[in-house]
Amino acid sequence: QVQFVESGGGWVQPGGSLRLSCAASGRIINTYNMGWYRQAPGKQREFLAAITTPGSTIYADSVKGRFAIFRDNAKNTVYLQMNILKPEDTAVYYCNLWGSTSGWGQGTQVTVSS
């Protein structure tokens, strides 16, 4: 019943920044713990960041200090601010309920290259 639509991906040079958006169906962003994930070509999907309903955040070591997850309840949207991007950040980025193993959407492509 819950659907998420990712957007904001694109091409950026190394060292650049992007902000990804995750729009949820209905008004549920403030109801659930949310997470951002990514899957690079030939690799498994990996966890990047999560935000709990009280607003606490958790980050994977690979993105600590570079990425930030936050939400705007009024817009029913969760964001992933991505800074100091590296070529190895190239992947399809997904949002979902934190801990969910199903219900994956189309994701948004992020390509970091010069």
PDB file of C-alpha atoms in Angstrom:
ATOM      1  CA  GLN A   1       0.000   0.000   0.000  1.00  0.00           C
ATOM      2  CA  VAL A   2       2.935   2.312   0.646  1.00  0.00           C
ATOM      3  CA  GLN A   3       4.709   3.648  -2.410  1.00  0.00           C
ATOM      4  CA  PHE A   4       7.843   5.745  -2.677  1.00  0.00           C
ATOM      5  CA  VAL A   5       9.114   7.667  -5.676  1.00  0.00           C
ATOM      6  CA  GLU A   6      12.759   8.684  -5.815  1.00  0.00           C
ATOM      7  CA  SER A   7      13.968  11.664  -7.805  1.00  0.00           C
ATOM      8  CA  GLY A   8      16.831  14.124  -8.054  1.00  0.00           C
ATOM      9  CA  GLY A   9      19.465  11.851  -9.512  1.00  0.00           C
ATOM     10  CA  GLY A  10      21.657  12.782 -12.408  1.00  0.00           C
ATOM     11  CA  TRP A  11      25.235  13.347 -13.437  1.00  0.00           C
ATOM     12  CA  VAL A  12      27.738  15.221 -11.314  1.00  0.00           C
ATOM     13  CA  GLN A  13      31.502  15.647 -11.327  1.00  0.00           C
ATOM     14  CA  PRO A  14      33.618  14.200  -8.520  1.00  0.00           C
ATOM     15  CA  GLY A  15      33.491  16.488  -5.514  1.00  0.00           C
ATOM     16  CA  GLY A  16      30.070  17.779  -6.465  1.00  0.00           C
ATOM     17  CA  SER A  17      26.732  17.517  -4.691  1.00  0.00           C
ATOM     18  CA  LEU A  18      23.227  16.244  -5.320  1.00  0.00           C
ATOM     19  CA  ARG A  19      20.064  16.175  -3.267  1.00  0.00           C
ATOM     20  CA  LEU A  20      17.780  13.204  -3.716  1.00  0.00           C
ATOM     21  CA  SER A  21      14.096  13.259  -2.840  1.00  0.00           C
ATOM     22  CA  CYS A  22      11.791  10.464  -1.744  1.00  0.00           C
ATOM     23  CA  ALA A  23       8.102  11.246  -2.010  1.00  0.00           C
ATOM     24  CA  ALA A  24       5.677   8.964  -0.220  1.00  0.00           C
ATOM     25  CA  SER A  25       2.107   8.145  -1.074  1.00  0.00           C
ATOM     26  CA  GLY A  26      -0.327   9.492   1.440  1.00  0.00           C
ATOM     27  CA  ARG A  27       0.932  11.205   4.566  1.00  0.00           C
ATOM     28  CA  ILE A  28       3.194   8.604   6.071  1.00  0.00           C
ATOM     29  CA  ILE A  29       6.738   9.982   6.122  1.00  0.00           C
ATOM     30  CA  ASN A  30       6.403  11.001   9.752  1.00  0.00           C
ATOM     31  CA  THR A  31       4.890   7.615  10.632  1.00  0.00           C
ATOM     32  CA  TYR A  32       7.776   5.361   9.621  1.00  0.00           C
ATOM     33  CA  ASN A  33      11.497   5.041  10.010  1.00  0.00           C
ATOM     34  CA  MET A  34      12.921   5.640   6.542  1.00  0.00           C
ATOM     35  CA  GLY A  35      16.102   4.559   4.852  1.00  0.00           C
ATOM     36  CA  TRP A  36      18.166   5.290   1.774  1.00  0.00           C
ATOM     37  CA  TYR A  37      19.910   2.489  -0.109  1.00  0.00           C
ATOM     38  CA  ARG A  38      21.889   2.122  -3.292  1.00  0.00           C
ATOM     39  CA  GLN A  39      22.868  -0.586  -5.717  1.00  0.00           C
ATOM     40  CA  ALA A  40      25.872  -0.237  -7.989  1.00  0.00           C
ATOM     41  CA  PRO A  41      26.308  -2.358 -11.126  1.00  0.00           C
ATOM     42  CA  GLY A  42      27.260  -5.912 -10.225  1.00  0.00           C
ATOM     43  CA  LYS A  43      26.936  -5.284  -6.493  1.00  0.00           C
ATOM     44  CA  GLN A  44      24.401  -5.952  -3.769  1.00  0.00           C
ATOM     45  CA  ARG A  45      22.052  -3.292  -2.533  1.00  0.00           C
ATOM     46  CA  GLU A  46      23.603  -1.523   0.435  1.00  0.00           C
ATOM     47  CA  PHE A  47      22.236   0.548   3.280  1.00  0.00           C
ATOM     48  CA  LEU A  48      23.301   4.183   3.366  1.00  0.00           C
ATOM     49  CA  ALA A  49      21.315   6.126   5.921  1.00  0.00           C
ATOM     50  CA  ALA A  50      18.184   6.022   8.038  1.00  0.00           C
ATOM     51  CA  ILE A  51      16.053   8.479   9.933  1.00  0.00           C
ATOM     52  CA  THR A  52      13.733   7.491  12.741  1.00  0.00           C
ATOM     53  CA  THR A  53      10.386   9.030  13.578  1.00  0.00           C
ATOM     54  CA  PRO A  54      11.925  11.074  16.415  1.00  0.00           C
ATOM     55  CA  GLY A  55      14.544  12.322  13.944  1.00  0.00           C
ATOM     56  CA  SER A  56      17.619  10.329  14.932  1.00  0.00           C
ATOM     57  CA  THR A  57      19.921   9.386  12.066  1.00  0.00           C
ATOM     58  CA  ILE A  58      22.197   6.461  11.268  1.00  0.00           C
ATOM     59  CA  TYR A  59      24.817   6.361   8.521  1.00  0.00           C
ATOM     60  CA  ALA A  60      26.897   3.712   6.849  1.00  0.00           C
ATOM     61  CA  ASP A  61      30.637   4.193   7.255  1.00  0.00           C
ATOM     62  CA  SER A  62      31.035   4.723   3.523  1.00  0.00           C
ATOM     63  CA  VAL A  63      28.992   7.931   3.587  1.00  0.00           C
ATOM     64  CA  LYS A  64      29.564   9.359   7.061  1.00  0.00           C
ATOM     65  CA  GLY A  65      30.587  12.984   6.862  1.00  0.00           C
ATOM     66  CA  ARG A  66      29.455  13.291   3.250  1.00  0.00           C
ATOM     67  CA  PHE A  67      25.755  12.382   3.160  1.00  0.00           C
ATOM     68  CA  ALA A  68      22.893  13.605   5.299  1.00  0.00           C
ATOM     69  CA  ILE A  69      19.353  12.303   5.586  1.00  0.00           C
ATOM     70  CA  PHE A  70      16.520  14.566   6.628  1.00  0.00           C
ATOM     71  CA  ARG A  71      12.799  14.933   6.099  1.00  0.00           C
ATOM     72  CA  ASP A  72      10.180  17.575   5.563  1.00  0.00           C
ATOM     73  CA  ASN A  73       6.956  16.317   7.064  1.00  0.00           C
ATOM     74  CA  ALA A  74       4.946  19.142   5.527  1.00  0.00           C
ATOM     75  CA  LYS A  75       6.014  17.942   2.081  1.00  0.00           C
ATOM     76  CA  ASN A  76       5.814  14.258   3.012  1.00  0.00           C
ATOM     77  CA  THR A  77       9.318  13.847   1.644  1.00  0.00           C
ATOM     78  CA  VAL A  78      12.623  12.381   2.803  1.00  0.00           C
ATOM     79  CA  TYR A  79      15.860  13.742   1.373  1.00  0.00           C
ATOM     80  CA  LEU A  80      19.415  12.562   0.981  1.00  0.00           C
ATOM     81  CA  GLN A  81      21.948  15.360   0.674  1.00  0.00           C
ATOM     82  CA  MET A  82      25.039  13.978  -1.025  1.00  0.00           C
ATOM     83  CA  ASN A  83      28.289  15.953  -0.859  1.00  0.00           C
ATOM     84  CA  ILE A  84      31.867  15.337  -1.940  1.00  0.00           C
ATOM     85  CA  LEU A  85      30.626  12.728  -4.361  1.00  0.00           C
ATOM     86  CA  LYS A  86      33.040  10.122  -5.639  1.00  0.00           C
ATOM     87  CA  PRO A  87      32.961   7.907  -8.723  1.00  0.00           C
ATOM     88  CA  GLU A  88      32.300   4.924  -6.462  1.00  0.00           C
ATOM     89  CA  ASP A  89      29.034   6.589  -5.421  1.00  0.00           C
ATOM     90  CA  THR A  90      27.667   5.833  -8.873  1.00  0.00           C
ATOM     91  CA  ALA A  91      24.591   3.663  -8.367  1.00  0.00           C
ATOM     92  CA  VAL A  92      20.825   3.537  -8.417  1.00  0.00           C
ATOM     93  CA  TYR A  93      19.540   5.065  -5.189  1.00  0.00           C
ATOM     94  CA  TYR A  94      16.390   3.855  -3.458  1.00  0.00           C
ATOM     95  CA  CYS A  95      14.326   4.859  -0.468  1.00  0.00           C
ATOM     96  CA  ASN A  96      12.144   2.532   1.537  1.00  0.00           C
ATOM     97  CA  LEU A  97      10.862   1.758   4.979  1.00  0.00           C
ATOM     98  CA  TRP A  98      13.937   1.137   7.088  1.00  0.00           C
ATOM     99  CA  GLY A  99      14.454  -2.606   7.282  1.00  0.00           C
ATOM    100  CA  SER A 100      11.991  -3.477   4.540  1.00  0.00           C
ATOM    101  CA  THR A 101      12.856  -6.337   2.187  1.00  0.00           C
ATOM    102  CA  SER A 102      10.158  -5.658  -0.368  1.00  0.00           C
ATOM    103  CA  GLY A 103       8.337  -2.843  -2.094  1.00  0.00           C
ATOM    104  CA  TRP A 104      11.373  -1.415  -3.903  1.00  0.00           C
ATOM    105  CA  GLY A 105      10.618   1.279  -6.445  1.00  0.00           C
ATOM    106  CA  GLN A 106      12.445   2.302  -9.587  1.00  0.00           C
ATOM    107  CA  GLY A 107      15.109   4.313  -7.811  1.00  0.00           C
ATOM    108  CA  THR A 108      17.012   7.257  -9.230  1.00  0.00           C
ATOM    109  CA  GLN A 109      20.322   7.000 -11.058  1.00  0.00           C
ATOM    110  CA  VAL A 110      23.333   8.880  -9.746  1.00  0.00           C
ATOM    111  CA  THR A 111      26.411   9.015 -11.941  1.00  0.00           C
ATOM    112  CA  VAL A 112      29.633  10.579 -10.687  1.00  0.00           C
ATOM    113  CA  SER A 113      32.280  11.035 -13.342  1.00  0.00           C
ATOM    114  CA  SER A 114      34.502  13.633 -14.920  1.00  0.00           C
TER     115      SER A 114
END
